[in-house]
Amino acid sequence: YLVPEKFKNSDGTSASLNSTFQSNTIGFTNSLGVKTTSRRFRFLARGSYNTQSDYKTGGGLRVTDSRFNDKDFKAGFKYDNANFLTEIRYNYNLANNGIPNAIGEQSTSKEMEGVYQNIANHIISAKNNIYFKTFTLKTDLGFTNHQRKLFKNDTKSVDMYLNTLNYNINAHLLNTGTLETIFGIQGMYQANKNNIETIFLPDATTIDFGIFATTNYDFKKHTLQLGVRFDNRSITTDEHGEQGNADYFAPLDKNLNSFTGAAGIKSDLSKNLTSRINLALGFRAPNLSELTSNGLHAGQYEIGNNTLENEKNFQIDLNLEYAIKNLEFFINGYYNKINNYIYLEPTGEIRNNYDVFTYNQQDAELYGGEAGLHTHPENYKWLHLRSSSEYVRGKTLDGGDLPRIPGFTIKNNARMVFDISNIFRSAYLEINNKNVFEQTRISVHETPGQAYSLFDVGLGTDVHFLKLNAKFFININNLFDRNYIDHLSVLKEENIANQGQNIVFGVNFNI
């Protein structure tokens, strides 16, 4: 989920210029934006360009065809008064992304070679709120035109577009102070179309519809949350190719639906201690890619499974939060039993020089938790210390291990913030440490996940001089140039390491 850029709050016009340089990929990201506000009208626009070479691993080798570049333009308009609000946004993005699968020719070129994707997106959204005496009617409409092309040595092998229309309409009943209720419907119409014979996904139409209701009720030191929902998904696809061939797509006509619900309660157990308990019955219908894919995607060859059924789950989670003046502590735990869990699993096969993955389905359970603390000592208010740990266990009900489950992780952060002068304000020095433990609970054809420890360092400051407001920063990611492969990396099966040391220089100017 991407949070859209905020409009300027106060009347007037402002501009911003942002630029960063990354040493690892010898790449630049530049962005220029403008915002203006006049009484009830607000407008913004921003253009960006990003270009990066093949990234370098901790071992000093560059990963061939990991280069990318993209151009982005966005604009937004907003009008509001006492009776209604309307907000319209447009975004255009054009990206060229290399698809690596080996460490070959060493180059810092930014020109697309080998296998790469060309992806163009046009996104239009409209948000409207109408305020009545007893309720607020909110509507969100969106349209996306997604065009994807795959090239192999400048020869086009995939050319497809995906048009998606989304809607979300809900009524927020008047909040009485203790009771808040929302009714609504959500839906999607999606059409996938191929323009050449070689395809990754078949021509298809997907229609989603959902209806829901939620309510929050506050009483004394407790807040009760209830929700119920019905969803339906219809997917139809066209036949493609000749039966018996590897590139054959059988026609599909699938209709899936489910009822779900959730209940939760938040309680203030004391002045400093808060608890949350949630119970939920969930549902997720398989998507078009999981059902029908047959081709190269994100550096691996994926094969769909048209027999997939709905995922249905029951989850319980518990959260405790404790906070005093200079200390915050939390602990979360959950258990999730999933019927027909859908997962992507390596097959051990090679097709067109890429590892083959297929979608499977099995009853499974996921459980785990997270704990953390944040402290800022009374005598050193400029110092913030954070530490957290995360654990997840995923297995099938017959005792097997699920693929792509991360290892136990511990994260630590120390941040120092202080004002140097009236010109240099909010200066900071930050140190991050991430420790990932070995993952040996793996599925068939999956290799163990290695343990590794990473350190990142960053420093920066805000600069205020006359009418100039700027921010300068330097970050060093993977400070010690550790050569490692993350267990969840899509390049893990190719034994290709993650990015090594990367020094990022950045400056943001606001006028």
Tab-separated table of C-alpha atoms in Angstrom, residues 152-467:
chain	number	residue	atom	x	y	z
A	152	LYS	CA	15.050	-11.139	-24.871
A	153	ASN	CA	18.009	-9.584	-26.691
A	154	ASP	CA	15.684	-6.828	-27.959
A	155	THR	CA	13.187	-9.379	-29.339
A	156	LYS	CA	9.724	-8.982	-27.823
A	157	SER	CA	8.452	-12.242	-26.330
A	158	VAL	CA	5.566	-10.953	-24.168
A	159	ASP	CA	3.209	-8.057	-24.897
A	160	MET	CA	0.134	-7.771	-22.702
A	161	TYR	CA	-2.037	-5.191	-21.021
A	162	LEU	CA	-4.224	-5.337	-17.948
A	163	ASN	CA	-7.092	-2.905	-17.409
A	164	THR	CA	-8.465	-2.705	-13.871
A	165	LEU	CA	-11.448	-0.769	-12.540
A	166	ASN	CA	-11.837	-0.607	-8.745
A	167	TYR	CA	-14.610	0.869	-6.633
A	168	ASN	CA	-15.159	1.271	-2.909
A	169	ILE	CA	-18.385	2.846	-1.657
A	170	ASN	CA	-19.221	3.071	2.023
A	171	ALA	CA	-21.393	4.969	4.446
A	172	HIS	CA	-19.973	6.123	7.795
A	173	LEU	CA	-22.873	6.529	10.180
A	174	LEU	CA	-22.717	9.442	12.594
A	175	ASN	CA	-20.187	8.800	15.354
A	176	THR	CA	-22.060	9.140	18.647
A	177	GLY	CA	-18.869	9.121	20.689
A	178	THR	CA	-19.346	5.508	21.740
A	179	LEU	CA	-20.610	3.882	18.526
A	180	GLU	CA	-19.222	4.091	14.983
A	181	THR	CA	-20.629	1.943	12.149
A	182	ILE	CA	-19.626	1.555	8.498
A	183	PHE	CA	-21.496	-0.215	5.679
A	184	GLY	CA	-20.012	-0.621	2.236
A	185	ILE	CA	-19.386	-2.445	-1.014
A	186	GLN	CA	-16.135	-3.037	-2.866
A	187	GLY	CA	-15.445	-4.480	-6.259
A	188	MET	CA	-13.163	-4.850	-9.247
A	189	TYR	CA	-13.441	-5.494	-12.975
A	190	GLN	CA	-10.196	-6.632	-14.587
A	191	ALA	CA	-9.456	-7.595	-18.183
A	192	ASN	CA	-6.173	-9.129	-19.352
A	193	LYS	CA	-5.310	-9.111	-23.076
A	194	ASN	CA	-2.282	-10.417	-25.002
A	195	ASN	CA	-1.047	-8.797	-28.203
A	196	ILE	CA	1.307	-11.542	-29.466
A	197	GLU	CA	1.295	-15.337	-29.578
A	198	THR	CA	3.814	-16.027	-26.789
A	199	ILE	CA	2.105	-15.327	-23.471
A	200	PHE	CA	2.643	-15.561	-19.717
A	201	LEU	CA	-1.025	-15.238	-18.702
A	202	PRO	CA	-4.045	-16.047	-20.901
A	203	ASP	CA	-6.674	-13.527	-21.965
A	204	ALA	CA	-8.978	-13.323	-18.978
A	205	THR	CA	-11.686	-11.433	-17.137
A	206	THR	CA	-11.827	-11.204	-13.337
A	207	ILE	CA	-14.799	-9.755	-11.460
A	208	ASP	CA	-14.765	-9.200	-7.687
A	209	PHE	CA	-17.633	-8.089	-5.483
A	210	GLY	CA	-17.753	-7.671	-1.723
A	211	ILE	CA	-20.177	-6.279	0.820
A	212	PHE	CA	-19.242	-5.549	4.429
A	213	ALA	CA	-20.221	-3.931	7.707
A	214	THR	CA	-18.059	-2.944	10.671
A	215	THR	CA	-18.770	-1.333	14.014
A	216	ASN	CA	-16.749	0.048	16.930
A	217	TYR	CA	-18.326	0.363	20.367
A	218	ASP	CA	-16.564	2.147	23.238
A	219	PHE	CA	-17.558	1.420	26.819
A	220	LYS	CA	-15.558	2.476	29.859
A	221	LYS	CA	-12.025	1.135	29.372
A	222	HIS	CA	-12.843	-1.161	26.465
A	223	THR	CA	-13.393	-0.862	22.710
A	224	LEU	CA	-15.260	-3.653	20.916
A	225	GLN	CA	-14.767	-4.110	17.160
A	226	LEU	CA	-16.995	-6.333	15.000
A	227	GLY	CA	-17.047	-6.973	11.274
A	228	VAL	CA	-18.726	-9.228	8.732
A	229	ARG	CA	-18.143	-9.553	4.995
A	230	PHE	CA	-19.200	-11.508	1.882
A	231	ASP	CA	-16.923	-11.809	-1.179
A	232	ASN	CA	-17.281	-13.295	-4.637
A	233	ARG	CA	-14.677	-13.711	-7.375
A	234	SER	CA	-15.396	-14.834	-10.930
A	235	ILE	CA	-12.523	-15.680	-13.313
A	236	THR	CA	-12.916	-16.715	-16.945
A	237	THR	CA	-10.014	-17.292	-19.343
A	238	ASP	CA	-9.641	-18.123	-23.026
A	239	GLU	CA	-7.985	-21.249	-24.399
A	240	HIS	CA	-4.552	-20.697	-25.903
A	241	GLY	CA	-2.188	-22.983	-27.812
A	242	GLU	CA	-2.520	-26.653	-28.638
A	243	GLN	CA	-3.387	-29.216	-26.003
A	244	GLY	CA	-0.365	-31.313	-25.044
A	245	ASN	CA	2.181	-28.567	-25.708
A	246	ALA	CA	4.141	-26.947	-22.871
A	247	ASP	CA	2.667	-23.521	-23.697
A	248	TYR	CA	-0.970	-24.705	-23.670
A	249	PHE	CA	-3.502	-22.797	-21.544
A	250	ALA	CA	-6.753	-24.615	-20.858
A	251	PRO	CA	-9.913	-22.473	-20.653
A	252	LEU	CA	-11.028	-21.658	-17.135
A	253	ASP	CA	-14.379	-20.663	-15.660
A	254	LYS	CA	-14.142	-20.388	-11.900
A	255	ASN	CA	-16.523	-18.865	-9.357
A	256	LEU	CA	-15.432	-18.479	-5.728
A	257	ASN	CA	-17.190	-16.947	-2.731
A	258	SER	CA	-17.017	-16.876	1.039
A	259	PHE	CA	-18.365	-15.297	4.233
A	260	THR	CA	-15.853	-13.895	6.713
A	261	GLY	CA	-16.003	-12.150	10.057
A	262	ALA	CA	-13.867	-10.639	12.778
A	263	ALA	CA	-14.185	-9.626	16.413
A	264	GLY	CA	-11.720	-7.819	18.606
A	265	ILE	CA	-11.518	-6.026	21.914
A	266	LYS	CA	-9.059	-3.424	23.142
A	267	SER	CA	-8.783	-2.987	26.908
A	268	ASP	CA	-6.963	-0.473	29.081
A	269	LEU	CA	-5.872	-2.858	31.830
A	270	SER	CA	-4.196	-0.036	33.729
A	271	LYS	CA	-2.875	3.463	33.160
A	272	ASN	CA	0.173	2.071	31.374
A	273	LEU	CA	-0.933	-1.333	30.065
A	274	THR	CA	-3.155	-1.972	27.020
A	275	SER	CA	-4.241	-5.300	25.545
A	276	ARG	CA	-5.806	-6.279	22.222
A	277	ILE	CA	-7.368	-9.633	21.356
A	278	ASN	CA	-8.643	-10.356	17.843
A	279	LEU	CA	-10.417	-13.350	16.312
A	280	ALA	CA	-10.931	-13.553	12.562
A	281	LEU	CA	-12.308	-15.871	9.895
A	282	GLY	CA	-10.576	-14.956	6.638
A	283	PHE	CA	-10.757	-15.764	2.955
A	284	ARG	CA	-8.588	-15.196	-0.107
A	285	ALA	CA	-9.434	-16.275	-3.625
A	286	PRO	CA	-6.557	-17.356	-5.893
A	287	ASN	CA	-5.582	-14.729	-8.443
A	288	LEU	CA	-5.052	-15.069	-12.180
A	289	SER	CA	-1.291	-15.558	-11.895
A	290	GLU	CA	-1.626	-18.327	-9.299
A	291	LEU	CA	-4.213	-20.117	-11.429
A	292	THR	CA	-2.843	-19.768	-14.948
A	293	SER	CA	0.744	-18.446	-15.181
A	294	ASN	CA	3.126	-20.282	-17.491
A	295	GLY	CA	6.324	-18.375	-18.154
A	296	LEU	CA	9.072	-16.091	-16.924
A	297	HIS	CA	8.234	-13.765	-14.044
A	298	ALA	CA	10.601	-11.854	-11.713
A	299	GLY	CA	13.627	-13.961	-12.567
A	300	GLN	CA	11.965	-17.363	-12.293
A	301	TYR	CA	9.734	-19.602	-14.413
A	302	GLU	CA	6.291	-19.843	-12.795
A	303	ILE	CA	3.599	-22.435	-13.489
A	304	GLY	CA	0.065	-21.849	-12.248
A	305	ASN	CA	-2.413	-24.371	-10.911
A	306	ASN	CA	-6.012	-24.085	-12.148
A	307	THR	CA	-7.312	-26.484	-9.477
A	308	LEU	CA	-6.620	-24.020	-6.650
A	309	GLU	CA	-9.530	-23.280	-4.329
A	310	ASN	CA	-10.211	-20.541	-1.786
A	311	GLU	CA	-7.850	-20.039	1.093
A	312	LYS	CA	-9.853	-19.984	4.338
A	313	ASN	CA	-8.355	-19.272	7.698
A	314	PHE	CA	-8.981	-18.788	11.376
A	315	GLN	CA	-6.624	-16.469	13.225
A	316	ILE	CA	-6.253	-15.366	16.808
A	317	ASP	CA	-3.773	-12.723	17.857
A	318	LEU	CA	-2.896	-11.055	21.143
A	319	ASN	CA	-1.111	-7.756	21.682
A	320	LEU	CA	0.161	-6.205	24.922
A	321	GLU	CA	1.595	-2.678	25.114
A	322	TYR	CA	3.214	-1.116	28.158
A	323	ALA	CA	4.243	2.542	28.203
A	324	ILE	CA	5.678	4.860	30.833
A	325	LYS	CA	7.443	8.192	30.500
A	326	ASN	CA	10.672	7.035	28.860
A	327	LEU	CA	9.948	3.425	27.969
A	328	GLU	CA	7.584	1.599	25.613
A	329	PHE	CA	7.335	-2.177	25.332
A	330	PHE	CA	5.136	-4.430	23.203
A	331	ILE	CA	4.650	-8.122	22.559
A	332	ASN	CA	2.446	-9.658	19.849
A	333	GLY	CA	1.567	-13.283	19.255
A	334	TYR	CA	-0.619	-14.993	16.671
A	335	TYR	CA	-1.830	-18.372	15.468
A	336	ASN	CA	-3.229	-18.761	11.963
A	337	LYS	CA	-4.735	-22.021	10.672
A	338	ILE	CA	-5.208	-21.903	6.903
A	339	ASN	CA	-7.206	-24.371	4.854
A	340	ASN	CA	-5.978	-24.636	1.251
A	341	TYR	CA	-2.929	-22.407	1.837
A	342	ILE	CA	-1.479	-21.277	-1.519
A	343	TYR	CA	2.297	-21.090	-1.822
A	344	LEU	CA	4.969	-20.901	-4.511
A	345	GLU	CA	7.435	-23.784	-4.345
A	346	PRO	CA	10.555	-24.696	-6.352
A	347	THR	CA	10.257	-27.915	-8.368
A	348	GLY	CA	13.960	-28.572	-8.879
A	349	GLU	CA	13.501	-28.288	-12.664
A	350	ILE	CA	15.156	-25.862	-15.098
A	351	ARG	CA	13.254	-24.395	-18.055
A	352	ASN	CA	14.728	-21.882	-20.510
A	353	ASN	CA	17.713	-21.530	-18.127
A	354	TYR	CA	15.467	-20.448	-15.226
A	355	ASP	CA	14.421	-22.339	-12.092
A	356	VAL	CA	10.837	-23.586	-12.240
A	357	PHE	CA	8.389	-22.736	-9.462
A	358	THR	CA	4.819	-23.949	-9.189
A	359	TYR	CA	1.813	-22.985	-7.076
A	360	ASN	CA	0.634	-25.631	-4.635
A	361	GLN	CA	-2.068	-25.777	-2.001
A	362	GLN	CA	-2.232	-27.549	1.338
A	363	ASP	CA	-3.731	-27.130	4.803
A	364	ALA	CA	-1.196	-25.282	6.915
A	365	GLU	CA	-0.603	-23.306	10.057
A	366	LEU	CA	1.448	-20.206	10.699
A	367	TYR	CA	2.272	-18.980	14.152
A	368	GLY	CA	4.767	-16.626	15.676
A	369	GLY	CA	5.181	-13.279	17.285
A	370	GLU	CA	7.054	-10.046	17.685
A	371	ALA	CA	8.413	-8.231	20.722
A	372	GLY	CA	10.155	-4.912	21.052
A	373	LEU	CA	11.023	-1.933	23.187
A	374	HIS	CA	11.772	1.753	22.697
A	375	THR	CA	13.517	3.865	25.294
A	376	HIS	CA	14.801	7.438	25.464
A	377	PRO	CA	16.585	7.996	28.798
A	378	GLU	CA	15.479	10.937	30.939
A	379	ASN	CA	18.941	12.483	31.078
A	380	TYR	CA	19.653	11.841	27.376
A	381	LYS	CA	16.461	12.829	25.598
A	382	TRP	CA	18.376	13.162	22.353
A	383	LEU	CA	19.016	9.407	22.405
A	384	HIS	CA	16.462	6.840	21.188
A	385	LEU	CA	17.110	3.099	21.471
A	386	ARG	CA	14.899	0.509	19.803
A	387	SER	CA	15.106	-3.259	19.694
A	388	SER	CA	12.696	-5.855	18.305
A	389	SER	CA	12.582	-9.535	17.419
A	390	GLU	CA	10.380	-11.461	14.978
A	391	TYR	CA	9.639	-15.172	14.688
A	392	VAL	CA	7.363	-17.088	12.334
A	393	ARG	CA	6.845	-20.831	11.947
A	394	GLY	CA	5.093	-22.197	8.891
A	395	LYS	CA	4.214	-25.834	8.337
A	396	THR	CA	1.656	-28.068	6.712
A	397	LEU	CA	-0.735	-29.971	8.954
A	398	ASP	CA	0.935	-33.260	8.013
A	399	GLY	CA	4.200	-32.001	9.492
A	400	GLY	CA	5.997	-30.685	6.402
A	401	ASP	CA	7.665	-27.282	6.228
A	402	LEU	CA	6.357	-24.400	4.129
A	403	PRO	CA	8.744	-22.695	1.687
A	404	ARG	CA	10.002	-19.133	1.975
A	405	ILE	CA	9.573	-18.712	5.709
A	406	PRO	CA	12.100	-16.199	7.094
A	407	GLY	CA	14.484	-17.070	9.889
A	408	PHE	CA	14.307	-15.618	13.392
A	409	THR	CA	15.242	-11.930	13.189
A	410	ILE	CA	16.516	-9.380	15.705
A	411	LYS	CA	16.668	-5.666	14.835
A	412	ASN	CA	18.413	-2.942	16.837
A	413	ASN	CA	18.424	0.809	16.289
A	414	ALA	CA	20.193	3.705	18.002
A	415	ARG	CA	19.308	7.242	16.933
A	416	MET	CA	20.742	10.506	18.260
A	417	VAL	CA	18.966	13.764	17.369
A	418	PHE	CA	20.096	17.261	18.320
A	419	ASP	CA	20.131	20.876	17.121
A	420	ILE	CA	23.601	22.192	16.293
A	421	SER	CA	22.542	25.813	15.702
A	422	ASN	CA	19.681	27.879	14.298
A	423	ILE	CA	20.911	26.943	10.830
A	424	PHE	CA	21.628	23.247	11.369
A	425	ARG	CA	18.626	21.668	13.070
A	426	SER	CA	17.419	18.139	13.788
A	427	ALA	CA	20.836	16.713	13.018
A	428	TYR	CA	20.963	12.962	13.544
A	429	LEU	CA	23.260	9.988	13.664
A	430	GLU	CA	21.624	6.578	13.288
A	431	ILE	CA	22.959	3.033	13.537
A	432	ASN	CA	20.902	-0.005	12.515
A	433	ASN	CA	21.713	-3.658	13.039
A	434	LYS	CA	19.772	-6.613	11.603
A	435	ASN	CA	20.540	-10.186	12.665
A	436	VAL	CA	18.914	-13.040	10.751
A	437	PHE	CA	19.342	-16.568	12.062
A	438	GLU	CA	19.779	-19.678	9.929
A	439	GLN	CA	16.581	-21.189	8.527
A	440	THR	CA	16.822	-24.982	8.392
A	441	ARG	CA	13.090	-25.739	8.362
A	442	ILE	CA	12.690	-25.837	4.602
A	443	SER	CA	10.461	-27.487	2.012
A	444	VAL	CA	11.411	-30.051	-0.617
A	445	HIS	CA	13.827	-28.620	-3.252
A	446	GLU	CA	14.452	-25.578	-1.049
A	447	THR	CA	17.937	-24.869	0.296
A	448	PRO	CA	18.615	-23.682	3.876
A	449	GLY	CA	18.636	-19.968	4.586
A	450	GLN	CA	21.966	-18.672	5.806
A	451	ALA	CA	22.488	-16.579	8.935
A	452	TYR	CA	23.830	-13.060	8.519
A	453	SER	CA	24.264	-9.773	10.348
A	454	LEU	CA	24.062	-6.343	8.693
A	455	PHE	CA	24.950	-2.871	9.905
A	456	ASP	CA	23.699	0.397	8.408
A	457	VAL	CA	24.809	3.898	9.397
A	458	GLY	CA	23.202	7.215	8.528
A	459	LEU	CA	23.660	10.860	9.375
A	460	GLY	CA	22.028	14.049	8.211
A	461	THR	CA	20.740	17.471	9.112
A	462	ASP	CA	18.103	20.029	8.216
A	463	VAL	CA	19.469	23.371	7.013
A	464	HIS	CA	17.474	26.600	7.424
A	465	PHE	CA	19.047	29.709	5.912
A	466	LEU	CA	17.035	32.756	4.827
A	467	LYS	CA	14.179	31.283	2.737
